[in-house]
mmCIF file of C-alpha atoms and ligand atoms in Angstrom:
data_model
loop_
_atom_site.group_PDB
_atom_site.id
_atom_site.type_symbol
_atom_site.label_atom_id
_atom_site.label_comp_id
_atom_site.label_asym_id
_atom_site.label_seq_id
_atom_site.Cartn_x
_atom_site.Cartn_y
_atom_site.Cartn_z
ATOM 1 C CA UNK A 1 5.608 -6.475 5.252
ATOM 2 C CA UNK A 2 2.397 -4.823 6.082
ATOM 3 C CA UNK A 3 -1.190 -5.909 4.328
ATOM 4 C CA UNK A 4 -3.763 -4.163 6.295
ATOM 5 C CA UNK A 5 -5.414 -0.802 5.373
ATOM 6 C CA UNK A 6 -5.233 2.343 7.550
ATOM 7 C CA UNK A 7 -6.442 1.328 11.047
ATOM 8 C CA UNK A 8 -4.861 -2.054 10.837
ATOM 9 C CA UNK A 9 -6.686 -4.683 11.861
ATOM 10 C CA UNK A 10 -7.944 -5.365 14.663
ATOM 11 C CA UNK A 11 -7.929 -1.423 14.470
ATOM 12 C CA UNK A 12 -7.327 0.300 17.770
ATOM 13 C CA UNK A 13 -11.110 1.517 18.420
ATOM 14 C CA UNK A 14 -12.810 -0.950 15.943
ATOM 15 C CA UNK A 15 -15.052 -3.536 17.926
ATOM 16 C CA UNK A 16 -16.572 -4.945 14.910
ATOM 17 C CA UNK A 17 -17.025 -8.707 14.087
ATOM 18 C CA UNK A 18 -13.964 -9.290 12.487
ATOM 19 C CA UNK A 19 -11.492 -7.227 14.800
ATOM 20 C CA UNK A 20 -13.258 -9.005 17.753
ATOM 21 C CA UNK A 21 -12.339 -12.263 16.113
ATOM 22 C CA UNK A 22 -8.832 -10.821 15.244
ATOM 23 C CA UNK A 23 -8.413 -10.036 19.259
ATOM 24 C CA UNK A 24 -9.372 -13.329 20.372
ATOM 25 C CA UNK A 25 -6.843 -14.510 18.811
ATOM 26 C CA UNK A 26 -8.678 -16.952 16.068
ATOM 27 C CA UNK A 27 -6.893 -18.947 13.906
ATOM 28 C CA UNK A 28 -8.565 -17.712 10.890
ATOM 29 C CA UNK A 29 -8.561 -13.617 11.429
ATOM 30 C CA UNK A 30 -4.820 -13.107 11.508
ATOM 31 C CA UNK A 31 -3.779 -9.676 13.145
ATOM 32 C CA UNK A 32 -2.284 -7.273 10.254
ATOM 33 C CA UNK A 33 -0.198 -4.396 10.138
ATOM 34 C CA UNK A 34 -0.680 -0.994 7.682
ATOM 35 C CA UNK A 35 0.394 -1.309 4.587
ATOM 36 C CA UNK A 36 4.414 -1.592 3.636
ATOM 37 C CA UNK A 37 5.952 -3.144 0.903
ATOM 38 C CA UNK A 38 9.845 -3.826 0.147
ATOM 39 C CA UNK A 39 11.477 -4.798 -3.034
ATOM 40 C CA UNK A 40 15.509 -5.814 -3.246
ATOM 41 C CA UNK A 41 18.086 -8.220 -2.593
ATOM 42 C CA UNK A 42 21.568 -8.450 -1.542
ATOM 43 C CA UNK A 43 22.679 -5.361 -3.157
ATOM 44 C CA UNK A 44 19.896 -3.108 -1.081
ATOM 45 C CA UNK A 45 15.882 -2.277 -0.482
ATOM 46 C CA UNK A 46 13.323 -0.250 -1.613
ATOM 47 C CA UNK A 47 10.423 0.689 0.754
ATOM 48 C CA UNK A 48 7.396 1.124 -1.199
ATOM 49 C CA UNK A 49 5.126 3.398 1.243
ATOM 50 C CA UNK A 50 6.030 4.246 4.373
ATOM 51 C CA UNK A 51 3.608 2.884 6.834
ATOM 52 C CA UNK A 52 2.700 4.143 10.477
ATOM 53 C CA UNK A 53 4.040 0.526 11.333
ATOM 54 C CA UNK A 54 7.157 0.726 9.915
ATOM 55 C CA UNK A 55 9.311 0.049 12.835
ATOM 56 C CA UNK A 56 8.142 -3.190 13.899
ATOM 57 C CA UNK A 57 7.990 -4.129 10.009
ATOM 58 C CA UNK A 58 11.455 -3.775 9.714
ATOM 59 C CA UNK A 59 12.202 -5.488 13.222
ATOM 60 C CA UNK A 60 9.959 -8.134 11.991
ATOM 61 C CA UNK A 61 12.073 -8.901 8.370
ATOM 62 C CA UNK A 62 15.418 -10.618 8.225
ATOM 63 C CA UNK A 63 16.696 -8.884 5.059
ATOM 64 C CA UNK A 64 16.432 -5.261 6.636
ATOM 65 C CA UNK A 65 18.635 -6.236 9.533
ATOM 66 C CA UNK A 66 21.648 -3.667 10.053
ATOM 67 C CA UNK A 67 24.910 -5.365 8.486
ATOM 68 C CA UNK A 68 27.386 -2.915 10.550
ATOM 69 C CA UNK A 69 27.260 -1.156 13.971
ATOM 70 C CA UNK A 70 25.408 1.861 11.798
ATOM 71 C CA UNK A 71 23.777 0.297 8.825
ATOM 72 C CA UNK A 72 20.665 -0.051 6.878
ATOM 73 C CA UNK A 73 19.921 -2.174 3.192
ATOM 74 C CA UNK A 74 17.023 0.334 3.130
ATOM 75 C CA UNK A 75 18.262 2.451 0.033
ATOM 76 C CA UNK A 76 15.507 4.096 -0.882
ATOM 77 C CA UNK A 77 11.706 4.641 -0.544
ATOM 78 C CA UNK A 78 9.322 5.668 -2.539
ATOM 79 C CA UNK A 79 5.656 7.258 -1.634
ATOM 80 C CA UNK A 80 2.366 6.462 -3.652
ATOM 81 C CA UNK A 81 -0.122 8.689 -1.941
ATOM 82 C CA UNK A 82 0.070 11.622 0.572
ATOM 83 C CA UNK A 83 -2.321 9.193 3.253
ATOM 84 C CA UNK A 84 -1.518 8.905 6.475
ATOM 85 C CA UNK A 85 -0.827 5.227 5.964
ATOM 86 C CA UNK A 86 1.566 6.090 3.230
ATOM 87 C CA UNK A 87 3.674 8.571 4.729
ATOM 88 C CA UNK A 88 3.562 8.611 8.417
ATOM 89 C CA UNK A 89 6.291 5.809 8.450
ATOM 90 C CA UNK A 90 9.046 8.336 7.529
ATOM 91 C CA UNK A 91 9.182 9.710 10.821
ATOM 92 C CA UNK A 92 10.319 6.411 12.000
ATOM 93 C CA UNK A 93 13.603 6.483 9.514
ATOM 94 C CA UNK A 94 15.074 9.331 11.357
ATOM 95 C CA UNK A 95 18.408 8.892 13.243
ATOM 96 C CA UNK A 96 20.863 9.645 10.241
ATOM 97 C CA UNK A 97 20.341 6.850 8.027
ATOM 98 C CA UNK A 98 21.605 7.731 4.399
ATOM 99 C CA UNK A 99 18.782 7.011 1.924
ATOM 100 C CA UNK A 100 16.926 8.540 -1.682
ATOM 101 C CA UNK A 101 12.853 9.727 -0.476
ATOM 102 C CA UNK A 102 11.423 9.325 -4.681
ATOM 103 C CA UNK A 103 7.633 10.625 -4.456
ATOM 104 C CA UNK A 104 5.013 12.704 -7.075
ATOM 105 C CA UNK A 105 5.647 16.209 -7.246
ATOM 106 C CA UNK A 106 2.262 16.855 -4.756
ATOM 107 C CA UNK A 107 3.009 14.643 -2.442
ATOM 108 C CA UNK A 108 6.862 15.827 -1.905
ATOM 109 C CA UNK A 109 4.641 19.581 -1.966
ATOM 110 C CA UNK A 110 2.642 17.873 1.238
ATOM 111 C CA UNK A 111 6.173 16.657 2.925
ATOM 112 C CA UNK A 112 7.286 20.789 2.522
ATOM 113 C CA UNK A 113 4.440 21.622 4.095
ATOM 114 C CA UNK A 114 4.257 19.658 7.101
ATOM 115 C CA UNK A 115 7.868 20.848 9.306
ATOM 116 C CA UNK A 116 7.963 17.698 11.148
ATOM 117 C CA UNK A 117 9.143 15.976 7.818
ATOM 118 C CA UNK A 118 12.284 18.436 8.100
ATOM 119 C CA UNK A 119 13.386 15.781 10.856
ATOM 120 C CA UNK A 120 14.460 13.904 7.704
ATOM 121 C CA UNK A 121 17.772 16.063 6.731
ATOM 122 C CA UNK A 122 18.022 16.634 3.239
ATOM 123 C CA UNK A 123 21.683 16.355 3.103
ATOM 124 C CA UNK A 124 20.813 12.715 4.015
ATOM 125 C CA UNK A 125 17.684 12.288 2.799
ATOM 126 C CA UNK A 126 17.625 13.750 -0.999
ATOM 127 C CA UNK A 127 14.297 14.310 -1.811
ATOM 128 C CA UNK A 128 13.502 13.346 -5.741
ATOM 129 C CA UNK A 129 10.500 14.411 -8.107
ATOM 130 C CA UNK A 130 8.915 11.483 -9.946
ATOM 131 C CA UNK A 131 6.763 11.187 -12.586
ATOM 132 C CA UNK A 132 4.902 8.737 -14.059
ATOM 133 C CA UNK A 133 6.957 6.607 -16.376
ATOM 134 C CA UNK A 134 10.108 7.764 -15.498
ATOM 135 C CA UNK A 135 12.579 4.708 -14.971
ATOM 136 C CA UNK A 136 14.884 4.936 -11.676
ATOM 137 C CA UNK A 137 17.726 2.008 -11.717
ATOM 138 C CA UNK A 138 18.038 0.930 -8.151
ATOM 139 C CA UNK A 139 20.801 -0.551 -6.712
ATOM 140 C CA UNK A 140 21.059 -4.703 -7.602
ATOM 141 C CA UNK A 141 19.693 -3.811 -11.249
ATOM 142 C CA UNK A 142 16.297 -2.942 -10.315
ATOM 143 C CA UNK A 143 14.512 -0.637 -12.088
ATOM 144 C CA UNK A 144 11.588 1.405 -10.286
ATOM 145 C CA UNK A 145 8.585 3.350 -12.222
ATOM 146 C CA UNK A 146 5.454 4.844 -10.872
ATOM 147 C CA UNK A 147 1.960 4.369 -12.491
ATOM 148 C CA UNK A 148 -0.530 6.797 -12.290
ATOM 149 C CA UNK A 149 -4.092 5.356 -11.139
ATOM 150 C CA UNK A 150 -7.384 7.520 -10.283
ATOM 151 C CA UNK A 151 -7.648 8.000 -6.636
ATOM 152 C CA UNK A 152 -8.611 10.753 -4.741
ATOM 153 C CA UNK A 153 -7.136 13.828 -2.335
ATOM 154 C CA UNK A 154 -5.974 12.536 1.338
ATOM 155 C CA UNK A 155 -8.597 12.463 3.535
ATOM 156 C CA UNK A 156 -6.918 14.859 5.556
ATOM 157 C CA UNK A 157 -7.202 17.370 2.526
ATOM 158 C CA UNK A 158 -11.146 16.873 2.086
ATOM 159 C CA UNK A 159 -13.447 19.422 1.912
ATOM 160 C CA UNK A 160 -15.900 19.301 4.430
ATOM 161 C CA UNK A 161 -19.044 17.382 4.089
ATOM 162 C CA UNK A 162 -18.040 16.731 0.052
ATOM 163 C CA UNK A 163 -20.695 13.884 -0.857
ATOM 164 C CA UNK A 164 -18.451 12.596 -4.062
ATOM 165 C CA UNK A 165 -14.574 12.001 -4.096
ATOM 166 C CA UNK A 166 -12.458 14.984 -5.022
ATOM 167 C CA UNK A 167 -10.242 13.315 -7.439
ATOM 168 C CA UNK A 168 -6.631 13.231 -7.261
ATOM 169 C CA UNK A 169 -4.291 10.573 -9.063
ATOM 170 C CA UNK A 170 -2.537 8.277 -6.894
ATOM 171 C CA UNK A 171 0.246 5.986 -7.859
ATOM 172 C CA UNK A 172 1.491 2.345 -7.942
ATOM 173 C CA UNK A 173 5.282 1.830 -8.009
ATOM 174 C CA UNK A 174 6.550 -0.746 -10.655
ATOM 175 C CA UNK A 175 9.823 -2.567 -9.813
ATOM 176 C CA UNK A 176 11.374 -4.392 -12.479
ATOM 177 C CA UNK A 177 14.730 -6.749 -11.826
ATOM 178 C CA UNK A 178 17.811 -7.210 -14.063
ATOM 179 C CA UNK A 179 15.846 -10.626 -15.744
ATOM 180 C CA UNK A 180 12.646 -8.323 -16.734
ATOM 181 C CA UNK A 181 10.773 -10.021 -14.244
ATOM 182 C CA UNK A 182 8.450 -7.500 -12.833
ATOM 183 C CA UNK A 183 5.442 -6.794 -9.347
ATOM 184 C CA UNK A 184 2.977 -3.824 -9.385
ATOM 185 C CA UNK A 185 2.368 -2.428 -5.909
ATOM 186 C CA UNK A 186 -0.537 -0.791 -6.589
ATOM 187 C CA UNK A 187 -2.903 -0.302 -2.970
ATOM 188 C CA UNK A 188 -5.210 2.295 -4.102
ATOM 189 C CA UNK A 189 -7.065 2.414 -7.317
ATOM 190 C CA UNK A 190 -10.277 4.374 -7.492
ATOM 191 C CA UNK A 191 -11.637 2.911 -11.144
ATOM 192 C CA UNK A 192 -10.302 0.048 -13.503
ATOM 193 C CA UNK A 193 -10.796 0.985 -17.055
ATOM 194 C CA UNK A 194 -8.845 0.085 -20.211
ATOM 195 C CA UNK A 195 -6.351 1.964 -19.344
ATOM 196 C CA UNK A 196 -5.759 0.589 -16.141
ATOM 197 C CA UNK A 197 -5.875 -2.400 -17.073
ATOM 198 C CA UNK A 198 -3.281 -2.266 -19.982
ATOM 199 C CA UNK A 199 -0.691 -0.760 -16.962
ATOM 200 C CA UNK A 200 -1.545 -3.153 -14.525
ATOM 201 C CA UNK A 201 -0.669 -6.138 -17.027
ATOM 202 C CA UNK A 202 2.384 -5.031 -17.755
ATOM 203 C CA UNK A 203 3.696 -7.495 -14.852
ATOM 204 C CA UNK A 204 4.389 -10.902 -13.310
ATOM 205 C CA UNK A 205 2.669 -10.176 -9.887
ATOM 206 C CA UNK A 206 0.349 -7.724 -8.835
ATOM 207 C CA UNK A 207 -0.403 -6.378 -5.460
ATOM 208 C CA UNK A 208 -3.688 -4.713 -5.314
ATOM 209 C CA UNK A 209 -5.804 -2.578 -3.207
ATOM 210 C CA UNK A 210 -8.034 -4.756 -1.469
ATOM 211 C CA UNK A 211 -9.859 -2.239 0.996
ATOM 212 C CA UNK A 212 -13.504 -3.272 0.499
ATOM 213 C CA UNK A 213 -15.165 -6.128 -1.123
ATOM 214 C CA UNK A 214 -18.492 -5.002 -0.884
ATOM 215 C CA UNK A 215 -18.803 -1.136 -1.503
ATOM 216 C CA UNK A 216 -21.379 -0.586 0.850
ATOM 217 C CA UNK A 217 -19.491 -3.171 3.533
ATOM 218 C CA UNK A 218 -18.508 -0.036 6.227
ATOM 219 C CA UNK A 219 -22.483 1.625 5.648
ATOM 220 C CA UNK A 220 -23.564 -1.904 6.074
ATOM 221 C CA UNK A 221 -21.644 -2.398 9.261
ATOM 222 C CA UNK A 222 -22.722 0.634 10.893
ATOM 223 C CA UNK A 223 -19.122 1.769 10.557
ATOM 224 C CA UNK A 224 -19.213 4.789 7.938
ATOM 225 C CA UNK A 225 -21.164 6.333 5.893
ATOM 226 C CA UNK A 226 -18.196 6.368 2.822
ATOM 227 C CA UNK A 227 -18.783 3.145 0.180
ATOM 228 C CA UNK A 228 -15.810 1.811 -0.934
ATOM 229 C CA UNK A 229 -15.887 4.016 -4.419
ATOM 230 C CA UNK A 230 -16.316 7.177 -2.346
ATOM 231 C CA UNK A 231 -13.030 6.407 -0.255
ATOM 232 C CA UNK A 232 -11.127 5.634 -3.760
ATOM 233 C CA UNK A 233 -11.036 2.647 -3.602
ATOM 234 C CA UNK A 234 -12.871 0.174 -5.957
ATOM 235 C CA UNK A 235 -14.475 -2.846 -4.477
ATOM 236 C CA UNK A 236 -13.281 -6.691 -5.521
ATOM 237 C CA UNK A 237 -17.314 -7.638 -5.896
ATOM 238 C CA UNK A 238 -19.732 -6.913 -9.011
ATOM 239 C CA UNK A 239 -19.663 -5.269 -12.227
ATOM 240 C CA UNK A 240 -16.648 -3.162 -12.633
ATOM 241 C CA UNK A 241 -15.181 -4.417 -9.370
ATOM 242 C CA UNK A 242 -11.256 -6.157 -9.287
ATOM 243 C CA UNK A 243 -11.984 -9.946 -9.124
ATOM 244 C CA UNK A 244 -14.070 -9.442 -12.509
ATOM 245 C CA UNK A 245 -11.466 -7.419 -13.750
ATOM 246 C CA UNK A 246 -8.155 -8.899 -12.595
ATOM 247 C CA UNK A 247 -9.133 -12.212 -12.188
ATOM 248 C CA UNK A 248 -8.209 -13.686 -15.676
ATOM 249 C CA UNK A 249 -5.558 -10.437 -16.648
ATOM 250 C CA UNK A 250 -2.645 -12.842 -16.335
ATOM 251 C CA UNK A 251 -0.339 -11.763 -13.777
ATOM 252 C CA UNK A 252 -0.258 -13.390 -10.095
ATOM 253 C CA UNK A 253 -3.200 -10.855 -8.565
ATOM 254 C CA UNK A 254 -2.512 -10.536 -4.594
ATOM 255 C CA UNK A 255 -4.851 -8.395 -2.447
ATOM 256 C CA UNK A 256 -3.128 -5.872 0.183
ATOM 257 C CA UNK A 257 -4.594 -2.774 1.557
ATOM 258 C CA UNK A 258 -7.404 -4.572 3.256
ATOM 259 C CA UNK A 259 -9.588 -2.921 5.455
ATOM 260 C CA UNK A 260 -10.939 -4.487 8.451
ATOM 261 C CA UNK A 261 -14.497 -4.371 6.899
ATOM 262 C CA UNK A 262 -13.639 -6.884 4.411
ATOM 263 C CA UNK A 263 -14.307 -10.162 4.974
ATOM 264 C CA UNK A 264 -11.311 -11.623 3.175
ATOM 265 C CA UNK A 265 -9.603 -10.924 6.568
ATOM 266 C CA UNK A 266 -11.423 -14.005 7.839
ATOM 267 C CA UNK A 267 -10.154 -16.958 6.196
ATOM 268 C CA UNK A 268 -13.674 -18.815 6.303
ATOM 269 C CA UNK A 269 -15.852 -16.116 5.065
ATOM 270 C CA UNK A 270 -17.348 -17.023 1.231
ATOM 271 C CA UNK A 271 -15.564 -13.742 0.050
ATOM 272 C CA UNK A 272 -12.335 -15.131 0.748
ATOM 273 C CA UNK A 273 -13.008 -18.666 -1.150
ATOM 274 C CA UNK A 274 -14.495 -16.323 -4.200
ATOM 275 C CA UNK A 275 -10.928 -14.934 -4.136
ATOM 276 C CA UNK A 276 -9.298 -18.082 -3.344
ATOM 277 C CA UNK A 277 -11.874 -19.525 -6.933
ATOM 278 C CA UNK A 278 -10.651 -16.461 -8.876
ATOM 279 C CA UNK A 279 -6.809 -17.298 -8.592
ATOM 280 C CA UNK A 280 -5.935 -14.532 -6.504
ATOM 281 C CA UNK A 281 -4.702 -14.369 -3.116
ATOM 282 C CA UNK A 282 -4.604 -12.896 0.037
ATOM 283 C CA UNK A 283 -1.092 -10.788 1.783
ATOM 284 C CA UNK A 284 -0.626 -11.982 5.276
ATOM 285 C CA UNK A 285 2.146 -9.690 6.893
ATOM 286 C CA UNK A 286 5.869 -11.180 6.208
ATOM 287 C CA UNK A 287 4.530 -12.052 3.228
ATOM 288 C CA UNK A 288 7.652 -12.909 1.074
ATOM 289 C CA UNK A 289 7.291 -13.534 -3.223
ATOM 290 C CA UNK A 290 10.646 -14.700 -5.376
ATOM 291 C CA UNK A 291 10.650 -12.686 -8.858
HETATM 292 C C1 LIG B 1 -7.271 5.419 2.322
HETATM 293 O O1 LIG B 1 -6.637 4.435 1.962
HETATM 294 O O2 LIG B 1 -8.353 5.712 1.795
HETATM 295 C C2 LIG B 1 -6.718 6.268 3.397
HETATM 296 O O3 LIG B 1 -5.586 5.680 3.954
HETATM 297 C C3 LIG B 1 -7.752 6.564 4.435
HETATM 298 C C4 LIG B 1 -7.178 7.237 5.627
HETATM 299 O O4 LIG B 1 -6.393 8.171 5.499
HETATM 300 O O5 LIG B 1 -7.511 6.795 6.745
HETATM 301 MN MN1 LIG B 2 -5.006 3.733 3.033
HETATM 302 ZN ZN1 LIG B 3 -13.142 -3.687 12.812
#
């Protein structure tokens, strides 16, 4: 629904090259929105994140359209990370819709700390503990699990002026349907070792966080001082970085989560034929993939 990272693209105050080209309206820098997934069918949805742009998402997508005078087919949602871009959307599912909120134990502990969340009843809107590897059956036969990934603390939670990440693991939900068929929504991954890469296998299609291609891309730009790494969030180029890694892993490998730094927002850039040579490809918003 959404394949943009925080900010969206063109971001609000971002006058770089590509958001210029993305206001303009050019053909080959698409507008995105912050990053939402769904997974479902007939039988009901799960939201995977919950993205500031969550109300036009849903306008935007067929499948989420009420079916009564009071209705949603969003059953559930489930959160990845405690960042802004991952949470914020929430606020947008008040008005008394019935639905299960699945998260980590910290990031349901940052959702108890922050009242405005309490706008979500709880007699409405259980709140459930997940941990990795747990299976959840969803309604249609799905089955959801989360996957643990490094990743860091919000940014929100930061200590001041900390030069390296403060590590924190984030999470990537794995949805699973009634033939086994299986996607990995996975858009924040700080490191891709063995282990990561065994999880991230385990899967037909995999969305992946596709912030930066070149760590140093925002420094470069004149638009941070944080590389890629140091925002949790490993680059697709050079040794150690996802196109080397999940290029030949076997399942279909999709960037989302992409900054407006990156290049692969501009569908004429070299970056996005390297992705384009390695197999993978690129979410556009409405974005829609039969299992
Ligand atoms: C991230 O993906 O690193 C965060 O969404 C950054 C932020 O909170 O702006
Ligand atoms: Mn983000
Ligand atoms: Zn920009």
């Amino acid at each position: 629904m959404g394949s943009a990272a925080g900010g969206g693209f063109p971001q609000w105050n971002c006058g770089c090259a590509h958001c210029l080209r993305a206001r303009a309206g050019d053909d080959a820098a698409v507008p995105r929105t912050q990053v939402q997934f769904a997974a479902g069918g007939p039988d009901g949805y799960l939201l995977i994140g919950a993205s500031p742009d969550l109300r036009a998402q849903i306008l935007a997508t067929a499948e989420l359209t009420p079916r009564a005078r009071r209705d949603s087919p969003i059953a559930a949602v489930v959160l990845l990370n405690g960042d802004i871009d991952g949470i914020t959307g929430l606020l947008t599912l008040r008005e008394g819709h019935s639905f299960t909120l699945y998260a980590p134990p910290a990031v349901l502990r940052i959702l108890a700390q922050n009242s405005v969340f309490d706008v979500l009843d709880p007699a409405r809107v259980p709140r459930v503990a997940l941990l990795p590897q747990q299976a959840v059956p969803l309604p249609g036969g799905l089955q959801l699990c989360l996957l643990e990934l490094p990743g860091k603390v919000p940014l929100y939670q930061e200590t001041a002026n900390a030069s390296l990440p403060e590590p924190a693991p984030v999470y990537a939900a794995r949805v699973a349907n009634a033939a086994g068929r299986a996607a990995i929504f996975a858009p924040s991954c700080a490191r891709l070792d063995a282990t990561e890469l065994r999880a991230l296998a385990d899967c037909d299609v995999l969305f992946f966080d596709g912030t930066v291609y070149h760590d140093d891309e925002l420094i470069a730009a004149g638009l941070s001082h944080k590389s890629g790494r140091r925002m949790g969030h490993v680059p697709l180029a050079g040794t150690g970085g996802s196109l080397q890694a999940l290029g030949g892993l076997g399942p279909r490998l999709i960037y989302a989560h992409i900054n407006n730094s990156n290049p692969i927002l501009c569908a004429d850039s070299a970056e996005s034929r390297a992705v384009r040579d390695h197999g993978a490809d690129i979410a556009q918003d409405g974005m829609r993939i039969d299992l």
